[in-house]
Each structure stands twice: as structure tokens, then as C-alpha cells.
Short mmCIF file of C-alpha atoms and ligand atoms in Angstrom, two decimals:
data_model
loop_
_atom_site.label_atom_id
_atom_site.label_comp_id
_atom_site.label_asym_id
_atom_site.label_seq_id
_atom_site.Cartn_x
_atom_site.Cartn_y
_atom_site.Cartn_z
CA UNK O 1 115.87 107.74 116.46
CA UNK O 2 113.17 105.22 115.64
CA UNK O 3 110.22 106.42 113.49
CA UNK O 4 107.09 106.51 115.73
CA UNK O 5 105.15 103.37 114.87
CA UNK O 6 101.80 105.24 114.74
CA UNK O 7 103.08 107.29 111.74
CA UNK O 8 104.15 104.34 109.61
CA UNK O 9 100.75 103.61 108.02
CA UNK O 10 100.37 107.31 107.34
CA UNK O 11 103.77 107.32 105.60
CA UNK O 12 102.71 104.44 103.41
CA UNK O 13 99.40 106.10 102.59
CA UNK O 14 101.08 109.36 101.65
CA UNK O 15 103.49 107.64 99.32
CA UNK O 16 100.57 105.76 97.72
CA UNK O 17 98.68 108.99 97.21
CA UNK O 18 101.80 110.47 95.55
CA UNK O 19 102.07 107.49 93.30
CA UNK O 20 98.49 107.80 92.21
CA UNK O 21 98.97 111.56 91.52
CA UNK O 22 101.32 110.63 88.67
CA UNK O 23 104.17 112.74 89.92
CA UNK O 24 106.72 110.04 89.29
CA UNK O 25 105.69 109.32 85.77
CA UNK O 26 107.71 111.75 83.65
CA UNK O 27 111.12 110.31 82.75
CA UNK O 28 112.78 113.71 83.26
CA UNK O 29 111.44 113.86 86.82
CA UNK O 30 112.95 110.41 87.62
CA UNK O 31 116.21 111.40 86.04
CA UNK O 32 116.33 114.47 88.31
CA UNK O 33 115.80 112.40 91.42
CA UNK O 34 118.57 110.03 90.29
CA UNK O 35 120.95 112.89 89.80
CA UNK O 36 119.89 114.30 93.19
CA UNK O 37 120.68 110.92 94.76
CA UNK O 38 124.08 111.07 93.08
CA UNK O 39 124.61 114.58 94.40
CA UNK O 40 123.73 113.49 97.87
CA UNK O 41 126.28 110.76 97.91
CA UNK O 42 128.96 113.10 96.44
CA UNK O 43 128.25 116.11 98.68
CA UNK O 44 127.68 114.20 101.88
CA UNK O 45 130.48 111.70 101.46
CA UNK O 46 132.50 112.88 104.37
CA UNK O 47 129.52 112.53 106.68
CA UNK O 48 128.80 109.09 105.27
CA UNK O 49 132.46 107.91 105.72
CA UNK O 50 132.38 109.25 109.31
CA UNK O 51 129.14 107.45 110.10
CA UNK O 52 130.36 104.17 108.71
CA UNK O 53 133.63 104.62 110.60
CA UNK O 54 131.72 105.14 113.83
CA UNK O 55 129.19 102.34 113.28
CA UNK O 56 131.38 99.65 111.66
CA UNK O 57 135.01 100.88 111.75
CA UNK O 58 134.96 100.74 107.94
CA UNK O 59 138.02 102.06 106.19
CA UNK O 60 137.40 105.33 104.26
CA UNK O 61 138.77 103.91 100.98
CA UNK O 62 136.31 100.95 101.15
CA UNK O 63 133.39 103.32 101.79
CA UNK O 64 134.29 105.55 98.89
CA UNK O 65 135.01 102.69 96.59
CA UNK O 66 132.30 100.11 97.31
CA UNK O 67 129.50 102.33 98.70
CA UNK O 68 129.61 106.04 97.78
CA UNK O 69 131.33 105.74 94.32
CA UNK O 70 129.09 102.82 93.31
CA UNK O 71 125.90 104.75 94.18
CA UNK O 72 127.01 107.85 92.32
CA UNK O 73 128.11 105.95 89.21
CA UNK O 74 125.00 103.70 89.07
CA UNK O 75 122.49 106.55 89.72
CA UNK O 76 124.08 108.69 86.90
CA UNK O 77 124.27 105.82 84.48
CA UNK O 78 120.68 104.70 85.24
CA UNK O 79 119.51 108.24 84.65
CA UNK O 80 121.32 108.22 81.28
CA UNK O 81 120.04 104.82 80.16
CA UNK O 82 116.52 105.25 81.53
CA UNK O 83 114.91 106.73 78.33
CA UNK O 84 115.87 103.48 76.57
CA UNK O 85 114.88 101.10 79.36
CA UNK O 86 111.45 102.87 79.74
CA UNK O 87 110.48 102.75 76.10
CA UNK O 88 107.45 100.66 75.31
CA UNK O 89 108.31 97.53 73.33
CA UNK O 90 106.60 96.11 70.31
CA UNK O 91 107.19 92.31 70.10
CA UNK O 92 107.53 90.68 66.68
CA UNK O 93 104.19 88.89 66.07
CA UNK O 94 102.51 86.96 63.29
CA UNK O 95 101.40 89.19 60.39
CA UNK O 96 97.68 88.70 61.07
CA UNK O 97 98.21 90.00 64.63
CA UNK O 98 100.16 93.12 63.61
CA UNK O 99 97.15 95.38 63.24
CA UNK O 100 96.33 94.77 67.01
CA UNK O 101 99.45 96.66 67.90
CA UNK O 102 100.80 94.28 70.64
CA UNK O 103 102.70 96.43 73.06
CA UNK O 104 104.62 95.96 76.31
CA UNK O 105 104.32 99.10 78.49
CA UNK O 106 106.94 99.56 81.30
CA UNK O 107 104.66 100.31 84.27
CA UNK O 108 105.95 101.17 87.76
CA UNK O 109 104.86 98.64 90.30
CA UNK O 110 103.72 101.24 92.77
CA UNK O 111 104.87 101.88 96.36
CA UNK O 112 107.85 99.86 97.43
CA UNK O 113 109.47 98.83 100.65
CA UNK O 114 113.30 98.45 100.71
CA UNK O 115 114.75 96.74 103.76
CA UNK O 116 118.58 96.76 103.98
CA UNK O 117 121.31 95.26 106.19
CA UNK O 118 124.19 96.69 108.05
CA UNK O 119 127.28 95.39 106.19
CA UNK O 120 127.20 97.55 103.12
CA UNK O 121 124.42 99.88 104.34
CA UNK O 122 124.86 102.60 101.63
CA UNK O 123 124.97 100.54 98.43
CA UNK O 124 122.42 97.99 99.63
CA UNK O 125 119.94 100.75 100.56
CA UNK O 126 120.44 102.88 97.43
CA UNK O 127 121.04 100.31 94.77
CA UNK O 128 117.48 99.08 95.04
CA UNK O 129 116.25 102.61 95.42
CA UNK O 130 118.04 103.58 92.12
CA UNK O 131 115.86 100.93 90.39
CA UNK O 132 112.72 102.02 92.20
CA UNK O 133 113.29 105.70 91.26
CA UNK O 134 114.02 104.76 87.64
CA UNK O 135 110.94 102.62 87.43
CA UNK O 136 108.70 105.45 88.79
CA UNK O 137 107.92 103.86 92.09
CA UNK O 138 107.51 105.63 95.42
CA UNK O 139 109.42 103.97 98.20
CA UNK O 140 110.13 103.55 101.95
CA UNK O 141 113.80 102.83 102.95
CA UNK O 142 114.26 100.95 106.08
CA UNK O 143 118.00 100.80 106.92
CA UNK O 144 119.47 98.49 109.52
CA UNK O 145 119.33 99.40 113.23
CA UNK O 146 122.81 97.90 113.54
CA UNK O 147 124.18 101.13 111.82
CA UNK O 148 122.51 103.78 113.96
CA UNK O 149 124.64 106.68 113.05
CA UNK O 150 124.38 106.01 109.40
CA UNK O 151 120.60 105.33 109.56
CA UNK O 152 120.11 108.62 111.48
CA UNK O 153 122.22 110.44 108.79
CA UNK O 154 119.90 109.02 106.09
CA UNK O 155 116.91 110.46 107.95
CA UNK O 156 118.65 113.91 107.82
CA UNK O 157 120.12 113.94 104.28
CA UNK O 158 117.62 112.03 102.14
CA UNK O 159 114.87 114.60 102.45
CA UNK O 160 117.30 117.36 101.53
CA UNK O 161 117.97 115.86 98.11
CA UNK O 162 115.05 113.60 97.28
CA UNK O 163 111.33 114.55 97.20
CA UNK O 164 110.02 113.63 100.69
CA UNK O 165 106.56 113.13 99.21
CA UNK O 166 107.98 110.20 97.19
CA UNK O 167 110.84 108.67 99.15
CA UNK O 168 110.92 108.26 103.00
CA UNK O 169 113.27 106.81 105.56
CA UNK O 170 111.70 104.71 108.35
CA UNK O 171 114.17 103.96 111.14
CA UNK O 172 113.91 101.27 113.78
CA UNK O 173 114.26 97.64 114.63
CA UNK O 174 111.94 94.70 114.80
CA UNK O 175 108.76 96.57 115.98
CA UNK O 176 109.01 99.17 113.23
CA UNK O 177 109.85 96.66 110.50
CA UNK O 178 107.02 94.41 111.76
CA UNK O 179 104.56 97.34 111.43
CA UNK O 180 105.87 98.03 107.90
CA UNK O 181 105.38 94.40 107.03
CA UNK O 182 101.69 94.50 108.23
CA UNK O 183 100.89 96.91 105.45
CA UNK O 184 100.38 96.13 101.82
CA UNK O 185 103.23 97.13 99.45
CA UNK O 186 103.52 96.72 95.68
CA UNK O 187 107.03 95.34 95.89
CA UNK O 188 109.29 94.39 98.88
CA UNK O 189 113.02 94.33 98.29
CA UNK O 190 114.84 92.65 101.26
CA UNK O 191 118.63 92.12 101.68
CA UNK O 192 119.81 90.26 104.67
CA UNK O 193 119.88 86.89 106.27
CA UNK O 194 117.69 83.79 105.46
CA UNK O 195 116.02 83.59 108.82
CA UNK O 196 114.56 87.04 108.59
CA UNK O 197 113.87 86.45 104.90
CA UNK O 198 111.32 83.76 105.93
CA UNK O 199 109.53 86.34 108.09
CA UNK O 200 109.46 88.88 105.21
CA UNK O 201 108.29 86.17 102.75
CA UNK O 202 105.40 85.08 105.03
CA UNK O 203 104.36 88.84 105.51
CA UNK O 204 104.50 89.38 101.76
CA UNK O 205 102.44 86.33 101.00
CA UNK O 206 99.61 87.65 103.12
CA UNK O 207 99.16 90.51 100.59
CA UNK O 208 100.48 88.57 97.57
CA UNK O 209 103.19 91.13 97.35
CA UNK O 210 106.03 90.37 94.86
CA UNK O 211 109.33 90.01 96.62
CA UNK O 212 113.11 90.17 96.00
CA UNK O 213 115.24 88.35 98.47
CA UNK O 214 118.89 89.09 98.27
CA UNK O 215 120.46 86.63 100.78
CA UNK O 216 123.77 85.13 101.58
CA UNK O 217 125.20 81.72 102.54
CA UNK O 218 128.45 79.87 102.16
CA UNK O 219 130.10 80.73 98.85
CA UNK O 220 132.71 78.07 98.11
CA UNK O 221 135.96 78.32 96.28
CA UNK O 222 137.15 75.33 94.24
CA UNK O 223 140.84 75.37 93.14
CA UNK O 224 141.81 73.12 90.30
CA UNK O 225 145.19 71.67 91.31
CA UNK O 226 146.77 72.69 87.94
CA UNK O 227 146.06 76.44 88.59
CA UNK O 228 148.66 78.92 89.80
CA UNK O 229 148.25 78.44 93.55
CA UNK O 230 150.08 81.63 94.43
CA UNK O 231 147.73 83.81 92.33
CA UNK O 232 144.65 81.97 93.54
CA UNK O 233 145.75 82.66 97.16
CA UNK O 234 146.31 86.39 96.48
CA UNK O 235 142.92 86.77 94.85
CA UNK O 236 141.03 84.81 97.42
CA UNK O 237 142.66 86.65 100.35
CA UNK O 238 141.90 90.02 98.87
CA UNK O 239 138.20 89.03 98.40
CA UNK O 240 138.09 87.76 101.97
CA UNK O 241 139.67 90.83 103.49
CA UNK O 242 137.22 93.35 102.03
CA UNK O 243 135.05 94.56 104.89
CA UNK O 244 136.70 91.87 107.02
CA UNK O 245 134.91 89.18 105.26
CA UNK O 246 131.51 90.59 106.02
CA UNK O 247 130.16 90.64 102.46
CA UNK O 248 127.63 88.29 101.07
CA UNK O 249 129.95 87.29 98.24
CA UNK O 250 132.97 86.64 100.44
CA UNK O 251 134.74 83.39 99.77
CA UNK O 252 133.51 81.26 102.67
CA UNK O 253 135.59 78.17 102.45
CA UNK O 254 138.12 76.64 99.98
CA UNK O 255 138.18 73.22 98.49
CA UNK O 256 141.72 72.30 97.31
CA UNK O 257 143.46 69.11 96.31
CA UNK O 258 144.97 67.65 99.43
CA UNK O 259 148.51 67.63 98.12
CA UNK O 260 148.26 71.40 97.32
CA UNK O 261 146.97 72.50 100.69
CA UNK O 262 150.31 73.40 102.26
CA UNK O 263 151.45 75.39 99.19
CA UNK O 264 148.20 77.25 99.37
CA UNK O 265 148.67 78.12 103.01
CA UNK O 266 152.21 79.33 102.40
CA UNK O 267 150.92 81.53 99.66
CA UNK O 268 148.18 82.97 101.90
CA UNK O 269 150.80 83.73 104.49
CA UNK O 270 153.05 85.48 102.01
CA UNK O 271 150.26 87.70 100.62
CA UNK O 272 148.83 88.45 104.07
CA UNK O 273 152.34 89.66 105.04
CA UNK O 274 152.48 91.90 101.95
CA UNK O 275 148.96 93.22 102.40
CA UNK O 276 149.38 93.94 106.09
CA UNK O 277 153.17 94.13 106.97
CA UNK O 278 152.35 95.04 110.59
CA UNK O 279 149.29 92.69 110.83
CA UNK O 280 145.69 93.68 110.25
CA UNK O 281 144.73 94.35 113.91
CA UNK O 282 145.47 98.10 113.79
CA UNK O 283 145.54 98.47 110.04
CA UNK O 284 143.31 101.41 108.88
CA UNK O 285 142.95 99.30 105.65
CA UNK O 286 141.21 96.45 107.45
CA UNK O 287 137.67 96.65 108.73
CA UNK O 288 136.17 95.84 112.08
CA UNK O 289 133.53 93.33 112.97
CA UNK O 290 130.03 94.87 112.72
CA UNK O 291 128.84 94.20 116.23
CA UNK O 292 129.87 92.58 119.52
CA UNK O 293 127.42 89.78 118.80
CA UNK O 294 129.10 88.99 115.47
CA UNK O 295 132.50 89.19 117.07
CA UNK O 296 131.41 86.58 119.67
CA UNK O 297 129.64 84.41 117.03
CA UNK O 298 132.80 84.26 114.77
CA UNK O 299 135.26 83.61 117.64
CA UNK O 300 132.96 80.94 119.02
CA UNK O 301 132.85 79.24 115.62
CA UNK O 302 136.69 79.36 115.64
CA UNK O 303 137.01 78.04 119.18
CA UNK O 304 135.04 74.97 118.29
CA UNK O 305 136.87 74.00 115.09
CA UNK O 306 138.44 70.57 114.86
CA UNK O 307 140.73 72.02 112.06
CA UNK O 308 144.28 73.17 112.47
CA UNK O 309 144.66 77.02 112.77
CA UNK O 310 147.60 77.85 110.50
CA UNK O 311 147.41 81.60 110.21
CA UNK O 312 146.21 82.78 113.63
CA UNK O 313 144.64 86.20 113.64
CA UNK O 314 144.82 88.27 116.81
CA UNK O 315 141.39 89.28 118.32
CA UNK O 316 140.47 92.31 120.28
CA UNK O 317 136.85 91.95 121.40
CA UNK O 318 136.63 95.39 122.95
CA UNK O 319 137.46 97.01 119.61
CA UNK O 320 135.60 94.39 117.60
CA UNK O 321 138.82 93.57 115.71
CA UNK O 322 139.70 90.12 114.26
CA UNK O 323 142.62 89.43 111.98
CA UNK O 324 142.31 87.03 109.04
CA UNK O 325 142.55 83.52 110.31
CA UNK O 326 143.09 80.41 108.14
CA UNK O 327 142.26 76.91 109.24
CA UNK O 328 143.46 73.79 107.43
CA UNK O 329 142.18 70.20 107.40
CA UNK O 330 138.59 71.17 107.99
CA UNK O 331 136.10 68.47 107.32
CA UNK O 332 132.40 67.59 107.22
CA UNK O 333 130.58 68.46 110.51
CA UNK O 334 133.11 71.16 111.53
CA UNK O 335 131.84 74.34 113.34
CA UNK O 336 133.28 76.41 110.42
CA UNK O 337 131.01 74.60 107.97
CA UNK O 338 127.86 75.13 110.08
CA UNK O 339 126.77 78.52 108.84
CA UNK O 340 127.84 81.49 106.71
CA UNK O 341 131.10 82.75 108.41
CA UNK O 342 130.57 86.39 107.57
CA UNK O 343 133.97 87.38 108.96
CA UNK O 344 137.73 87.01 108.24
CA UNK O 345 138.03 83.26 108.91
CA UNK O 346 138.78 80.98 106.08
CA UNK O 347 138.58 77.18 106.41
CA UNK O 348 140.35 74.95 103.97
CA UNK O 349 138.71 71.66 103.09
CA UNK O 350 141.15 69.18 101.40
CA UNK O 351 139.66 66.99 98.72
CA UNK O 352 140.97 64.15 96.56
CA UNK O 353 139.34 65.11 93.24
CA UNK O 354 137.40 67.68 91.39
CA UNK O 355 134.38 65.43 91.57
CA UNK O 356 134.69 65.34 95.35
CA UNK O 357 134.79 69.13 95.45
CA UNK O 358 131.67 69.33 93.27
CA UNK O 359 129.81 66.72 95.38
CA UNK O 360 130.72 68.73 98.52
CA UNK O 361 129.17 71.83 96.95
CA UNK O 362 126.11 69.97 95.76
CA UNK O 363 125.50 68.41 99.19
CA UNK O 364 124.79 71.93 100.57
CA UNK O 365 122.36 74.81 99.76
CA UNK O 366 122.83 76.60 96.50
CA UNK O 367 125.47 79.28 97.17
CA UNK O 368 125.19 82.91 96.20
CA UNK O 369 128.50 82.60 94.29
CA UNK O 370 130.68 79.64 93.35
CA UNK O 371 134.34 80.66 92.76
CA UNK O 372 136.41 78.35 90.55
CA UNK O 373 140.17 78.82 89.94
CA UNK O 374 141.06 76.89 86.80
CA UNK O 375 142.52 77.49 83.26
CA UNK O 376 140.97 74.39 81.95
CA UNK O 377 137.83 74.97 79.81
CA UNK O 378 136.63 71.39 80.48
CA UNK O 379 136.89 71.91 84.18
CA UNK O 380 135.01 75.18 83.96
CA UNK O 381 132.22 73.64 81.84
CA UNK O 382 131.98 70.67 84.15
CA UNK O 383 131.44 72.90 87.20
CA UNK O 384 128.98 75.10 85.23
CA UNK O 385 126.86 72.02 84.25
CA UNK O 386 127.15 69.98 87.48
CA UNK O 387 126.41 72.70 90.07
CA UNK O 388 123.87 75.47 90.92
CA UNK O 389 124.62 78.87 92.32
CA UNK O 390 123.52 82.56 92.02
CA UNK O 391 126.64 83.34 90.11
CA UNK O 392 129.81 81.53 89.05
CA UNK O 393 133.11 83.38 88.87
CA UNK O 394 136.35 82.04 87.40
CA UNK O 395 139.79 82.93 88.59
CA UNK O 396 138.93 85.87 90.85
CA UNK O 397 136.76 86.83 93.83
CA UNK O 398 134.49 89.77 94.63
CA UNK O 399 135.34 91.65 91.42
CA UNK O 400 132.22 90.45 89.70
CA UNK O 401 130.15 93.00 91.49
CA UNK O 402 131.79 95.82 89.51
CA UNK O 403 130.15 94.66 86.27
CA UNK O 404 127.06 96.85 85.88
CA UNK O 405 125.53 94.70 83.15
CA UNK O 406 125.49 91.40 85.10
CA UNK O 407 122.54 90.72 87.33
CA UNK O 408 123.21 90.04 90.95
CA UNK O 409 120.98 87.35 92.39
CA UNK O 410 120.84 84.17 94.44
CA UNK O 411 119.07 80.88 93.83
CA UNK O 412 117.42 78.73 96.40
CA UNK O 413 118.64 79.52 99.89
CA UNK O 414 120.69 82.45 98.59
CA UNK O 415 117.53 84.34 97.44
CA UNK O 416 115.64 85.18 94.29
CA UNK O 417 114.94 88.22 92.09
CA UNK O 418 117.61 90.35 90.26
CA UNK O 419 119.34 93.64 90.81
CA UNK O 420 122.01 96.06 89.44
CA UNK O 421 121.16 98.80 86.97
CA UNK O 422 118.72 97.61 84.30
CA UNK O 423 117.92 94.48 86.26
CA UNK O 424 116.85 96.61 89.32
CA UNK O 425 114.84 98.77 87.01
CA UNK O 426 113.18 95.63 85.72
CA UNK O 427 112.51 94.38 89.28
CA UNK O 428 110.47 97.45 90.07
CA UNK O 429 108.76 97.51 86.66
CA UNK O 430 105.73 95.62 85.52
CA UNK O 431 105.59 94.48 81.88
CA UNK O 432 102.10 95.63 81.13
CA UNK O 433 100.77 93.81 78.08
CA UNK O 434 98.42 95.54 75.65
CA UNK O 435 96.66 95.12 72.43
CA UNK O 436 94.53 97.72 70.56
CA UNK O 437 92.01 95.99 68.34
CA UNK O 438 91.16 98.12 65.27
CA UNK O 439 87.49 98.52 64.34
CA UNK O 440 88.35 97.29 60.89
CA UNK O 441 89.35 93.91 62.27
CA UNK O 442 85.74 92.95 62.83
CA UNK O 443 85.22 91.00 59.60
CA UNK O 444 88.26 88.74 60.56
CA UNK O 445 87.04 88.33 64.12
CA UNK O 446 83.47 87.23 63.01
CA UNK O 447 84.64 83.61 63.21
CA UNK O 448 85.00 83.69 66.99
CA UNK O 449 81.34 84.62 67.81
CA UNK O 450 78.89 81.76 68.52
CA UNK O 451 77.14 79.93 67.11
CA UNK O 452 80.20 78.30 65.37
CA UNK O 453 79.83 76.69 61.95
CA UNK O 454 81.74 73.39 61.39
CA UNK O 455 84.27 75.49 59.31
CA UNK O 456 84.67 77.96 62.11
CA UNK O 457 85.36 75.18 64.72
CA UNK O 458 88.02 73.76 62.37
CA UNK O 459 89.69 77.17 62.03
CA UNK O 460 89.51 77.99 65.80
CA UNK O 461 90.96 74.64 66.82
CA UNK O 462 93.62 74.39 64.08
CA UNK O 463 96.44 74.76 66.61
CA UNK O 464 95.54 71.26 67.95
CA UNK O 465 96.93 69.89 64.64
CA UNK O 466 100.24 71.75 64.81
CA UNK O 467 102.89 69.44 63.29
CA UNK O 468 105.44 68.38 65.90
CA UNK O 469 108.93 67.84 64.50
CA UNK O 470 110.56 64.50 65.27
CA UNK O 471 113.21 64.80 68.03
CA UNK O 472 116.90 64.20 67.21
CA UNK O 473 117.56 62.00 70.32
P1 NAD N 501 120.56 93.03 109.66
O1 NAD N 501 120.66 92.35 110.89
O2 NAD N 501 120.93 94.47 109.50
O3 NAD N 501 119.09 92.80 109.07
C1 NAD N 501 118.60 93.20 107.85
C2 NAD N 501 117.33 93.90 107.95
O4 NAD N 501 116.35 93.01 108.49
C3 NAD N 501 117.34 95.13 108.91
O5 NAD N 501 116.80 96.25 108.34
C4 NAD N 501 116.63 94.65 110.12
O6 NAD N 501 115.92 95.80 110.71
C5 NAD N 501 115.54 93.72 109.48
N1 NAD N 501 115.23 92.70 110.48
C6 NAD N 501 115.94 92.13 111.46
N2 NAD N 501 115.15 91.25 112.18
C7 NAD N 501 113.91 91.40 111.71
C8 NAD N 501 112.72 90.75 112.06
N3 NAD N 501 112.60 89.83 113.04
N4 NAD N 501 111.56 91.05 111.32
C9 NAD N 501 111.67 91.99 110.35
N5 NAD N 501 112.76 92.54 109.99
C10 NAD N 501 113.88 92.25 110.63
O7 NAD N 501 121.38 92.28 108.53
P2 NAD N 501 121.87 90.76 108.39
O8 NAD N 501 120.66 89.97 108.12
O9 NAD N 501 122.75 90.31 109.53
O10 NAD N 501 122.77 90.89 107.07
C11 NAD N 501 123.75 90.01 106.79
C12 NAD N 501 123.26 88.91 105.87
O11 NAD N 501 122.74 89.50 104.65
C13 NAD N 501 124.25 87.88 105.49
O12 NAD N 501 123.64 86.72 105.40
C14 NAD N 501 124.69 88.33 104.02
O13 NAD N 501 125.14 87.30 103.31
C15 NAD N 501 123.31 88.78 103.59
N6 NAD N 501 123.63 89.80 102.50
C16 NAD N 501 123.17 89.58 101.26
C17 NAD N 501 123.44 90.44 100.22
C18 NAD N 501 122.96 90.20 98.85
O14 NAD N 501 122.92 91.18 98.06
N7 NAD N 501 122.65 89.01 98.37
C19 NAD N 501 124.09 91.63 100.49
C20 NAD N 501 124.49 91.83 101.81
C21 NAD N 501 124.17 90.97 102.79
#
């Protein structure tokens, strides 16, 4: 059920008042909320799995692994590490500035708005919230209307575990989100597509609100022809099959040396048969497409391809099922290269050289992830230095999201701002600089007060004469 629009400003005001009250300041209080969040995920996991089965047809193992388990583990670890993260820092400064006690306080940004999408609705709602809680922010969660059972469940379970004066769920679609976006927030954290991101960014700009945009796009795979093609196929197919390809870091298309294309396809077929011996159409281990609209969108992209369908997945629109489908000889201008596929369709683009693959990637928007299969250090370094992407992963797909210490972020069209554990904490934290000038410093400061003597001018402008070392180039 949608949150009544008239209550939305009141919810924001109440959260702001709570923030000002100082309730969220004590570290122990934040740790308690983080543990409560972990308890919620653990205790209510059956309801969460049922909701995501109903909304998305998501396999239970995928939900427990990539959504529930992740939230529990990251909430608990964040609580444990928080005392260290939240410590004020004292940067190393010149001796003469030491008495000023230069300090970096970790200040919560304030009241945050977290807008999440349908594809991984649990982790993408609570991962930002974990950082917001840890930082001491109050927050509204706005889950996706495309997962109505799950969103309704959040409305019921979140207040049972988290303090409702501090964290609130607002449910609804465009009207409700638009109302939220009219209001001033201290940080907006949006995960979703680039079209809506532009609406969010415009709304944030009106209030100069800092923003994190976690977006998607087409994440390419480059395969070095010397790499083990069989292993590459197995790892790419696995990454593509998670959530039926509906994940922002899904391998979107593959660039492979022309003479290795058929070997790659054979290997895809072999691994597909071993993952899903009876096909994926009815497999409980393979997810469904999120909505009728997305099913139609993906099958329409497929129907217009000029490539050759070599592994033809069956489709059942009524059940929103679509099996993995592989298309070879896809080239510039093809329907499968128009937009992020966000489904279990994998186009293969044959190339004649590594340089051609790199040029192909560089001719498009910066991807969220660039996957490279190669054992050759020179190839790896060449791709690192000649391309741009949010992340770069060698010799695997999808697995990078399991590393708690690596920031998750896009660049350019794939978004900006960082998340995961300490990086999410930092996102919701302001580094508040401070000095505390001792009374005794007055004799040393006398020089700054006008009128300035010739000697004072020389001392105050001494930095102008800083010696500049000669460059080595
Ligand atoms: P979605 O349709 O659920 O929308 C996301 C949120 O935007 C929802 O809460 C929705 O209510 C809100 N919204 C929709 N239209 C709006 C409007 N006109 N004004 C204001 N708010 C509006 O999800 P989606 O966008 O289809 O999500 C899939 C996309 O997200 C893909 O592009 C995927 O790559 C990307 N994604 C990125 C990440 C990441 O971490 N980088 C993770 C998951 C998904």
C-alpha cells in the first residue's frame, strides 16, 4: 500500500527532529540498530524469501546468499568496525601547526533518502542503510514499486526491529517518489537506471543535496585469445545466470578473437548443459524476469538482432521465464548493443585484435565493470591504462561483489559515489575539519594583524617563493 502523499513531509520533518535530538550520536546506539537490522534479516528470512519468490520468482538460495546473508554479515561487521571508523582523525601537520590540534571529526550528514530498485531489493535497500545507520544519519527507505510484496513486508517488519523515529519506509511509485524529491535531504542515495537518475540529480541540485548514483550500463567482457576458453565460458555463464542476468554487474556482451568464437560457443553450450541438465525454463535454480514489461523488452531486443542465435533459450511470457540465449556475430548497430540487456541474453562480438576490443569499449559510455580474461600481465596493464570503468575484474565475473573492502561504484554513465562497508559509512559521513587555537599562540599570530610591516609581508607571502623541483621528463 502506498504511503499517503500528505504524510511524506511530516515523515521527513520527524526524522529531522530526531536527528537534531542527538539520539543517533552514541556509537553503542548505532551498533544496536545494526544488530537489530541483522536480526530482522535473520528472523524474517522465510518471509523475505517468500516475498521475493512471489514478486520476482527468485530462487531461495540466491536470496539467502546475495540478499539476506549479505545484509546480516555486513551489518554485523559494520557494527564491529564502527568504533574505529568513527574515531576522530588527527592528520600529520607541520610542527608549528601542531598546537592548533587539527582534527577531522566524523559527522553524520543528517537525514538521508535511500531509493532502491527491484532487482536485488533487499541488499540494495539495506546496504546503503547500513552505512547511514553506522554514520548516525536518520533515513527514509523508498523501495521499488515493482516488488510490491517485498515493499509491503518492509513496511511491516522494519518498524518491529529498527527505531521508527529514526528509520521509515515510504512506499509507492512516481507520485510518492516525486513528493520525496521535492523535499530537502542531507544525502540522496539512488540505485537504478540512468534515465531516472537524471530526474533524481535535477531534484537534488535544487537543494544542493549531495548524491550517490549507483547505476548500470553495458559491462563488457574481453577474452584474450590465449586464455583458457572453457574456463572463461564457465565463469561468464555463471555470472550471467545469476538472477537471470538482471544484475547491474552482469556480463553484458563478450568481445572475443574471431577465430575463438566457435570454441567459446561450444564451451557455453557444455556448461549450460551441466548447470541446467533439463534446461533453465523450469529450473528452481534459475530466476524469472522481473516484470512483463522487461520480458517484452528483452524478447523484442532478441527479435531484432542481426546476429546468429546459437544457444536458443525457450521463452514463456506468461510465467516471465526466459532461458539463457547466446547470439554470435553481433556487430556495431545491432539491437543487442543498443542498451543494457539486463536479462539472460549474451551477444558475442568477434574482434580481430585486443586493440579493436579496447577501442570498442572506449567508443561507448564508461561501464560499471570491465571483465578481462587473460593470464598475460601486459594485456592486463594495457587494459587498465587504456580504458575507464567503475571496476575492472580479471578472470571471473560477479564474484568481486563479495569483497567487503572494495568500494562499489560507477564512473560517468554508470554513476558516482562509493558503497560497501566503510565506503558506505564514508558516503553518509561528513569530514568535519577543525582547529582549536590556543590562547598561547597569540605572540606567533601577531604577524597576521594589520598594519603589516615589510618583514611581516615577506613572512606572510613566503610560500610564493617555494622552490619548484625540476621535472624529470
Ligand atoms: P526501478 O524501476 O525499481 O526504479 C528504481 C527506483 O526509482 C524505484 O524506487 C522507483 O520508484 C524510482 N523511480 C522510478 N521512476 C521514477 C521517477 N520517474 N521519478 C522518481 N523516481 C522514480 O529499477 P530500475 O531502474 O529498473 O533498476 C534497474 C537498473 O538499476 C539497471 O540499469 C541496473 O543496472 C541498475 N542497478 C545498479 C546497481 C548498482 O549498484 N550500480 C544495482 C542494481 C541495479
